XYZ file of C-alpha atoms in Angstrom:
552
model
C 173.183 122.977 121.919
C 171.203 121.778 124.944
C 168.065 123.839 124.134
C 168.299 122.681 120.501
C 168.559 119.038 121.629
C 165.486 119.415 123.812
C 163.573 121.016 120.945
C 164.534 118.135 118.643
C 163.551 115.592 121.286
C 160.178 117.265 121.770
C 159.714 117.467 118.011
C 160.495 113.771 117.707
C 157.968 112.888 120.382
C 155.387 115.102 118.666
C 156.027 113.497 115.281
C 155.802 109.983 116.753
C 152.555 110.906 118.504
C 151.209 112.400 115.274
C 152.097 109.224 113.343
C 150.330 107.092 115.974
C 147.240 109.292 115.776
C 147.224 109.108 111.990
C 147.584 105.318 112.122
C 144.957 104.876 114.854
C 141.923 103.020 113.634
C 138.453 104.442 114.039
C 135.373 102.864 115.567
C 132.893 102.104 112.750
C 129.849 103.578 114.493
C 126.939 103.882 112.086
C 128.941 102.638 109.087
C 127.258 99.740 107.273
C 129.360 99.547 104.105
C 132.637 97.734 103.585
C 133.953 100.615 101.497
C 133.275 103.068 104.302
C 135.027 100.847 106.844
C 138.097 100.142 104.741
C 138.634 103.596 103.284
C 138.112 105.372 106.610
C 140.642 103.114 108.386
C 138.025 101.631 110.730
C 138.323 98.507 112.828
C 137.001 95.547 110.838
C 136.323 92.012 112.018
C 137.159 89.752 109.081
C 134.159 87.538 108.293
C 135.401 86.545 104.842
C 136.452 83.054 105.960
C 132.786 82.252 106.582
C 131.727 84.152 103.459
C 134.095 82.046 101.354
C 132.642 78.918 102.964
C 129.120 80.091 102.084
C 129.864 80.864 98.465
C 131.838 77.644 97.961
C 129.225 75.320 99.454
C 125.902 76.637 98.180
C 123.902 79.189 96.238
C 120.702 80.036 98.145
C 120.805 81.210 101.780
C 118.668 82.778 104.483
C 119.890 84.270 107.775
C 117.850 85.548 110.708
C 119.490 87.804 113.287
C 118.202 90.508 115.658
C 118.447 94.169 114.722
C 121.817 95.935 114.901
C 123.754 92.700 114.446
C 125.584 93.550 111.215
C 123.309 91.925 108.626
C 123.480 94.960 106.330
C 127.285 95.049 106.467
C 127.389 91.339 105.656
C 125.269 91.849 102.528
C 127.301 94.862 101.469
C 130.482 92.790 101.813
C 128.949 90.111 99.567
C 128.041 92.788 97.053
C 131.559 94.226 96.919
C 132.967 90.701 96.600
C 130.808 89.669 93.646
C 131.308 93.020 91.956
C 135.049 92.345 92.114
C 136.176 95.369 94.135
C 139.522 93.754 94.860
C 141.185 96.655 96.686
C 138.682 96.475 99.562
C 139.686 92.899 100.406
C 143.461 93.207 100.627
C 144.771 91.673 103.867
C 141.517 89.747 104.339
C 141.262 85.967 104.195
C 139.301 85.787 100.974
C 141.740 87.931 98.978
C 143.909 84.931 98.093
C 140.919 82.618 97.587
C 138.809 84.527 95.070
C 138.874 84.824 91.274
C 139.051 88.590 90.789
C 138.925 88.306 87.003
C 135.169 87.625 87.031
C 132.560 90.205 88.074
C 128.877 89.525 88.581
C 125.901 91.901 88.308
C 124.290 92.381 91.717
C 120.676 93.165 92.559
C 120.847 94.488 96.116
C 117.471 95.337 97.655
C 116.791 96.592 101.174
C 113.396 96.987 102.781
C 114.811 98.879 105.739
C 114.261 102.602 106.172
C 110.672 102.717 104.859
C 107.206 102.189 106.383
C 104.885 99.598 104.876
C 101.737 99.950 106.990
C 99.616 101.327 104.127
C 98.315 99.556 101.047
C 100.565 99.994 98.011
C 103.602 101.123 100.000
C 105.565 97.945 99.284
C 104.876 98.068 95.534
C 106.041 101.687 95.322
C 109.251 100.903 97.195
C 110.051 97.891 94.990
C 109.476 99.950 91.832
C 111.788 102.684 93.095
C 114.614 100.304 93.994
C 114.382 98.395 90.704
C 114.392 101.680 88.752
C 117.633 102.701 90.492
C 119.286 99.411 89.557
C 118.061 99.741 85.944
C 119.640 103.199 85.801
C 122.926 101.921 87.266
C 123.206 99.343 84.482
C 121.792 101.575 81.706
C 118.800 99.312 81.252
C 115.640 100.871 79.825
C 112.657 100.762 82.218
C 109.668 98.697 81.116
C 107.801 100.427 78.245
C 104.491 99.791 80.001
C 103.542 99.630 83.704
C 104.075 96.168 85.182
C 103.975 94.491 88.582
C 106.991 94.312 90.891
C 107.620 90.602 90.229
C 107.382 91.152 86.440
C 109.821 94.041 86.589
C 112.183 92.037 88.820
C 112.145 89.098 86.397
C 112.733 91.441 83.453
C 115.707 93.012 85.267
C 117.353 89.626 85.966
C 116.982 88.580 82.306
C 118.379 91.871 81.006
C 121.354 91.819 83.407
C 122.190 88.250 82.414
C 121.895 89.110 78.715
C 123.890 92.344 78.982
C 126.810 91.110 81.133
C 126.934 87.458 80.119
C 127.167 86.546 83.814
C 124.739 85.059 86.290
C 123.025 87.518 88.618
C 123.579 87.807 92.382
C 120.470 88.670 94.437
C 120.854 90.159 97.928
C 117.757 91.082 99.967
C 118.078 92.820 103.342
C 115.330 93.008 106.027
C 112.917 90.992 103.888
C 110.341 90.802 106.705
C 109.990 94.506 107.510
C 106.998 95.023 105.160
C 105.102 92.358 107.142
C 106.260 93.400 110.608
C 105.341 97.042 109.930
C 101.754 95.975 109.281
C 101.499 93.165 111.828
C 98.660 94.980 113.665
C 96.669 95.308 110.416
C 96.044 91.764 109.220
C 94.701 92.887 105.827
C 97.816 94.922 104.944
C 100.143 92.295 106.432
C 98.579 89.578 104.262
C 98.738 91.848 101.210
C 102.448 92.497 101.793
C 103.106 88.801 102.387
C 101.356 87.901 99.135
C 103.402 90.482 97.209
C 106.666 89.260 98.734
C 105.839 85.640 97.975
C 105.273 86.529 94.295
C 108.461 88.585 94.319
C 110.584 85.740 95.709
C 109.094 83.242 93.254
C 110.868 85.158 90.463
C 114.226 83.889 91.744
C 113.243 80.247 91.326
C 111.833 80.835 87.852
C 115.139 82.433 86.815
C 117.361 79.829 88.509
C 119.598 79.325 85.462
C 120.357 83.058 85.433
C 121.089 83.346 89.168
C 124.542 82.741 90.688
C 123.907 83.407 94.386
C 121.049 84.479 96.688
C 121.240 85.740 100.264
C 118.184 86.914 102.234
C 118.319 88.417 105.730
C 115.731 89.462 108.293
C 114.822 89.391 111.957
C 112.093 86.748 111.844
C 111.950 83.248 110.387
C 108.715 83.251 108.410
C 107.746 79.734 107.427
C 108.732 78.614 103.946
C 105.175 77.534 103.305
C 103.776 81.012 103.900
C 106.451 83.111 102.211
C 109.170 81.051 100.514
C 107.008 78.235 99.130
C 108.389 78.753 95.609
C 111.932 79.203 96.923
C 112.000 75.906 98.800
C 115.700 75.323 98.183
C 116.636 78.312 100.352
C 119.053 77.062 103.028
C 118.385 78.558 106.466
C 121.729 79.005 108.249
C 120.273 80.855 111.257
C 120.942 77.894 113.571
C 123.844 76.301 111.719
C 126.705 75.983 114.206
C 129.365 76.597 111.557
C 127.836 80.010 110.750
C 126.941 81.019 114.317
C 129.475 83.869 114.374
C 128.911 85.226 110.864
C 127.339 88.289 112.525
C 128.408 89.741 115.876
C 131.722 89.825 117.732
C 133.352 86.985 119.666
C 135.633 87.303 122.693
C 138.556 86.623 120.368
C 137.461 89.497 118.119
C 137.450 91.884 121.071
C 140.849 90.791 122.318
C 142.501 90.890 118.901
C 140.784 93.482 116.705
C 139.667 95.934 119.414
C 142.536 95.416 121.868
C 143.722 99.084 121.716
C 140.276 100.266 122.851
C 139.850 97.930 125.834
C 142.289 99.620 128.197
C 140.509 100.830 131.323
C 137.421 98.674 130.786
C 136.640 95.649 132.954
C 136.541 92.599 130.639
C 134.350 90.642 133.050
C 131.823 93.465 133.115
C 131.832 93.682 129.322
C 131.071 89.987 129.149
C 128.368 90.183 131.843
C 126.645 93.169 130.261
C 126.792 92.325 126.566
C 127.949 88.786 125.791
C 125.698 85.741 125.620
C 123.973 85.512 122.240
C 124.150 81.907 121.117
C 123.111 80.242 117.859
C 124.448 76.746 118.593
C 128.069 77.459 117.722
C 130.979 76.895 120.083
C 131.201 80.592 120.947
C 128.771 83.174 122.245
C 128.755 86.574 120.593
C 128.266 90.240 121.382
C 125.962 92.621 119.601
C 128.274 94.985 117.642
C 126.126 98.030 118.439
C 126.687 97.521 122.179
C 130.435 97.045 121.863
C 131.070 99.974 119.535
C 129.048 102.350 121.705
C 130.747 101.103 124.868
C 134.201 101.623 123.395
C 133.195 105.092 122.239
C 131.292 106.231 125.352
C 133.341 104.270 127.947
C 130.205 103.660 130.055
C 128.161 100.523 130.667
C 124.726 101.425 129.386
C 121.874 99.723 127.539
C 122.812 100.779 124.014
C 121.143 97.985 122.037
C 117.948 97.870 124.068
C 117.543 101.641 123.800
C 117.827 101.494 119.996
C 114.405 99.847 119.566
C 111.130 99.325 121.394
C 109.641 95.902 122.210
C 106.150 97.424 122.701
C 104.572 95.042 120.196
C 106.096 92.094 122.043
C 104.632 93.299 125.350
C 101.243 93.643 123.664
C 101.391 90.051 122.417
C 102.443 88.854 125.884
C 99.342 90.476 127.337
C 97.080 89.020 124.642
C 98.504 85.518 125.075
C 98.608 85.693 128.888
C 102.331 84.930 128.722
C 103.817 85.419 132.157
C 107.319 86.897 132.613
C 107.817 84.162 135.213
C 107.978 81.691 132.313
C 111.071 83.322 130.838
C 114.008 82.091 132.960
C 115.050 78.689 131.597
C 112.062 78.430 129.260
C 112.082 75.085 127.387
C 110.457 74.860 123.947
C 110.339 72.641 120.885
C 112.440 73.730 117.929
C 109.357 74.552 115.834
C 108.196 77.152 118.355
C 111.222 79.386 117.829
C 112.129 78.684 114.210
C 108.802 79.612 112.602
C 106.776 82.777 112.547
C 103.595 83.660 110.717
C 100.895 86.299 110.740
C 98.233 83.908 112.008
C 100.476 82.040 114.464
C 102.554 84.471 116.493
C 104.446 82.608 119.203
C 105.725 84.738 122.092
C 108.750 82.453 122.374
C 109.547 82.915 118.680
C 109.168 86.686 118.902
C 111.449 86.957 121.919
C 114.095 84.643 120.509
C 114.202 85.999 116.982
C 114.120 89.626 118.153
C 117.107 89.027 120.469
C 115.434 89.178 123.888
C 116.065 85.481 124.510
C 118.867 83.182 123.404
C 119.583 79.455 123.435
C 121.341 78.269 126.583
C 120.968 74.514 126.066
C 120.112 72.128 123.237
C 118.658 68.667 123.825
C 118.436 66.206 120.949
C 116.133 63.194 121.087
C 114.166 60.871 118.837
C 111.135 63.113 119.426
C 112.936 66.180 118.076
C 115.077 69.033 119.331
C 114.251 71.056 122.424
C 115.908 74.317 123.398
C 116.266 76.010 126.776
C 115.982 79.784 126.446
C 116.991 82.613 128.756
C 118.015 86.252 128.645
C 121.343 86.594 126.788
C 122.948 89.057 129.192
C 122.558 91.625 131.970
C 121.511 94.439 129.637
C 118.509 92.579 128.232
C 117.460 91.095 131.576
C 117.236 94.383 133.461
C 115.840 96.439 130.589
C 113.170 93.962 129.575
C 111.767 93.970 133.118
C 111.895 97.748 133.489
C 110.319 98.449 130.113
C 107.561 95.892 130.715
C 106.449 97.647 133.894
C 106.709 101.031 132.189
C 104.616 99.724 129.312
C 101.919 98.378 131.631
C 101.754 101.643 133.547
C 101.625 103.797 130.436
C 105.049 105.208 131.262
C 103.966 106.353 134.733
C 105.838 103.734 136.730
C 109.246 104.569 138.192
C 110.483 100.995 138.048
C 113.774 101.360 139.886
C 112.077 103.282 142.677
C 109.521 100.518 143.231
C 112.070 97.685 142.966
C 114.567 99.194 145.400
C 111.887 100.109 147.916
C 110.148 96.704 147.775
C 113.394 94.861 148.484
C 114.364 97.209 151.324
C 110.942 96.839 152.955
C 111.101 93.074 152.637
C 114.550 92.868 154.250
C 113.351 95.182 157.022
C 110.449 92.754 157.603
C 108.057 95.661 157.107
C 105.332 93.564 155.489
C 102.679 96.279 155.825
C 104.928 98.726 154.011
C 105.758 96.060 151.436
C 102.036 95.495 150.786
C 101.352 99.232 150.449
C 104.257 99.668 148.040
C 103.110 96.738 145.932
C 99.585 98.162 145.828
C 101.048 101.427 144.572
C 102.932 99.588 141.838
C 99.918 97.577 140.659
C 97.602 100.600 140.879
C 99.758 102.234 138.178
C 98.485 99.663 135.663
C 95.828 101.500 133.616
C 92.173 100.505 133.654
C 92.248 98.905 130.175
C 94.619 96.222 131.452
C 92.160 95.335 134.214
C 89.153 94.407 132.040
C 87.298 91.141 132.085
C 89.614 89.381 129.648
C 92.879 90.977 130.767
C 95.684 88.717 131.983
C 95.753 90.988 135.051
C 92.667 89.076 136.152
C 94.684 85.964 136.807
C 96.783 84.937 139.770
C 99.790 84.206 137.572
C 99.801 87.732 136.168
C 99.933 89.403 139.579
C 102.647 86.975 140.583
C 104.471 87.931 137.404
C 104.359 91.616 138.270
C 105.787 90.885 141.713
C 108.510 88.749 140.166
C 109.426 91.452 137.657
C 109.528 94.111 140.362
C 111.782 92.031 142.642
C 114.054 90.654 139.923
C 117.052 92.877 140.668
C 120.819 92.230 140.530
C 121.953 90.127 143.478
C 118.468 88.861 144.310
C 118.062 85.091 143.957
C 114.481 84.382 142.860
C 113.351 80.796 142.337
C 110.051 80.244 140.567
C 107.934 77.105 140.915
C 110.529 75.952 143.451
C 110.336 72.159 143.688
C 110.370 70.297 146.987
C 109.510 66.707 147.900
C 105.778 67.463 148.246
C 105.127 70.054 145.581
C 106.173 73.459 144.308
C 106.287 76.814 146.047
C 105.086 79.658 143.825
C 108.216 81.716 144.526
C 111.207 81.696 146.863
C 113.403 84.767 147.326
C 116.891 84.531 148.868
C 118.573 87.814 149.728
C 120.354 89.623 152.525
C 120.606 86.546 154.747
C 116.843 85.924 154.600
C 114.619 83.311 152.963
C 111.109 84.310 151.856
C 108.686 81.613 150.663
C 105.651 82.947 148.731
C 102.305 81.306 148.001
C 99.814 83.189 145.794
C 96.015 83.021 145.888
C 93.399 84.653 143.660
C 89.920 85.226 145.071
C 86.772 86.894 143.796
C 84.667 88.520 146.497
C 81.255 90.193 146.323
C 81.088 93.978 146.494
C 80.936 93.955 150.273
C 83.959 95.569 152.002
C 83.532 93.497 155.164
C 83.263 90.283 153.150
C 86.354 91.210 151.161
C 88.455 91.616 154.286
C 87.198 88.369 155.837
C 87.713 86.302 152.711
C 91.147 87.736 151.949
C 92.304 87.154 155.541
C 91.156 83.552 155.341
C 92.807 83.068 151.920
C 96.110 84.482 153.162
C 96.059 82.176 156.169
C 95.216 79.223 153.910
C 98.166 80.062 151.671
C 100.552 79.946 154.631
C 99.006 76.680 155.840
C 99.684 75.195 152.421
C 103.362 76.161 152.656
C 103.574 74.544 156.091
C 101.704 71.388 155.121
C 103.847 70.843 152.049
C 107.086 71.789 153.803
C 108.202 74.130 151.026
C 110.611 75.843 153.437
C 112.280 72.745 154.874
C 114.930 72.468 152.156
C 116.297 75.880 153.232
C 116.629 75.232 156.968
C 120.196 74.017 156.516
C 121.199 77.550 155.494
C 120.798 78.709 159.100
C 118.998 81.859 157.949
C 115.642 83.217 159.148
C 112.747 81.948 156.996
C 109.473 83.802 156.452
C 106.300 82.373 154.964
C 104.194 84.822 152.968
C 100.632 84.239 151.823
C 99.691 86.791 149.170
C 96.069 87.259 148.077
C 94.947 89.012 144.898
C 91.327 90.013 144.492
C 89.658 90.186 141.091
C 87.183 92.753 142.415
C 89.681 94.810 144.375
C 90.035 97.627 141.804
C 93.160 99.580 142.632
C 93.632 97.690 145.917
C 95.776 94.777 144.734
C 97.077 92.767 146.473
C 94.227 93.164 148.943
C 95.951 91.225 151.695
C 99.326 89.826 152.668
C 100.068 87.689 155.697
C 103.573 86.714 156.820
C 104.928 84.620 159.671
C 108.344 83.349 160.706
C 108.860 79.662 159.964
């Protein structure tokens, strides 16, 4: 009997384990449909409370969120809801608050997954998507060729006539046709014109339309793109909809609790939390969280899923220094509008997810926002990729950063200068032309800042004291380093270059001393070093030409 008892006990344990495995929910990696999530027993964060609020309070909406934030899943959920697929919503908030007896025809268009950098590409894609919807509803295609807007209008009228219900219009990644062609102004304007005509159809068929929801990354101005759809409500910065996409801390602790064992919650928050759209809570990017829970390693999942090369290009063109990024303060209009002819670096960085709102200040003059990196992942990756971009991929960023900091702490200022020269020499010739931002003092200072901006290093830019501002102060390893930058332009005479750069470096240190930039740090009881750094416009490949350092 004893062996039989043991066999039964083992069988019972096996069966219990098997039941647990069968009941275990899956991570919804790569799944962007509600049906796929629900039928495959995936974890699902219930957003239907906010969806019900949307549908109850309005009819026309726009939402901007960075890539990989769940916009496509949100639209698919709206589609399933209006189509009346009741079984997918059991156990969700909206199940008891929706009239399942009424179904609506849905026109769901997505501009993701295609390229629109050539003339006619957008028209062909619109025709293809509308044809598929016509086939789904057994509607005859137009007897004669017609434009995209004409075909769209015809489809709305036929759906309304055939079903007797108002039509729901869902448009995902509306801005991709413009962003794909942003480097070709002619094609970008052509695509914008076509989209504007396309969206105007919705207004002209208002009595046949029940609900409209448009999503994208950027917030193109209503005047340039949605001029005919001026009653579109932008909820991108509405506090009550701040968490409609993304995961909150509560979502992680409740929905994903079984997956968190063995992972440091503080590290999860430091690496991935921090996106803020004026709500009470900050949110995580779902792509980061799902990959972390699957891979069990802290890596840059979201940043690696897309390239900010275009953003770096615009930064160079606009002479936008990376030193401006920490605690950048801007007017609301600078981050909530975007247009082909007026590309704001701040708007690009915010809307694409590389910056987030850390503070809001309301006044009679308008709203101002303080922006900063949302989390550790974005901060470290943005810096590394910027240097890689400038060097054409030839710069080993981590190698330079680690070595620069070690040399600085070792007070090896000659070695520090040589290492910095090596870093700046990696910048290709085209970035060093007459009109390149690399010709300006601020740009060289920016490169130094980016190279030194490592975890644990306290860098203070434009550090204010009673008599002025130091260009940069670095606190690390029990040392204080106060930097003053100078840009000079010397004649093509090697001896003259050395003499002038020596004098400029000495003058930079004298300025620090005269203004007492270091005095506020004497109370720390740590050694203080004053560093005058000189950049030479004519010092091709030899930048910075000179560095002088003394103990305070």
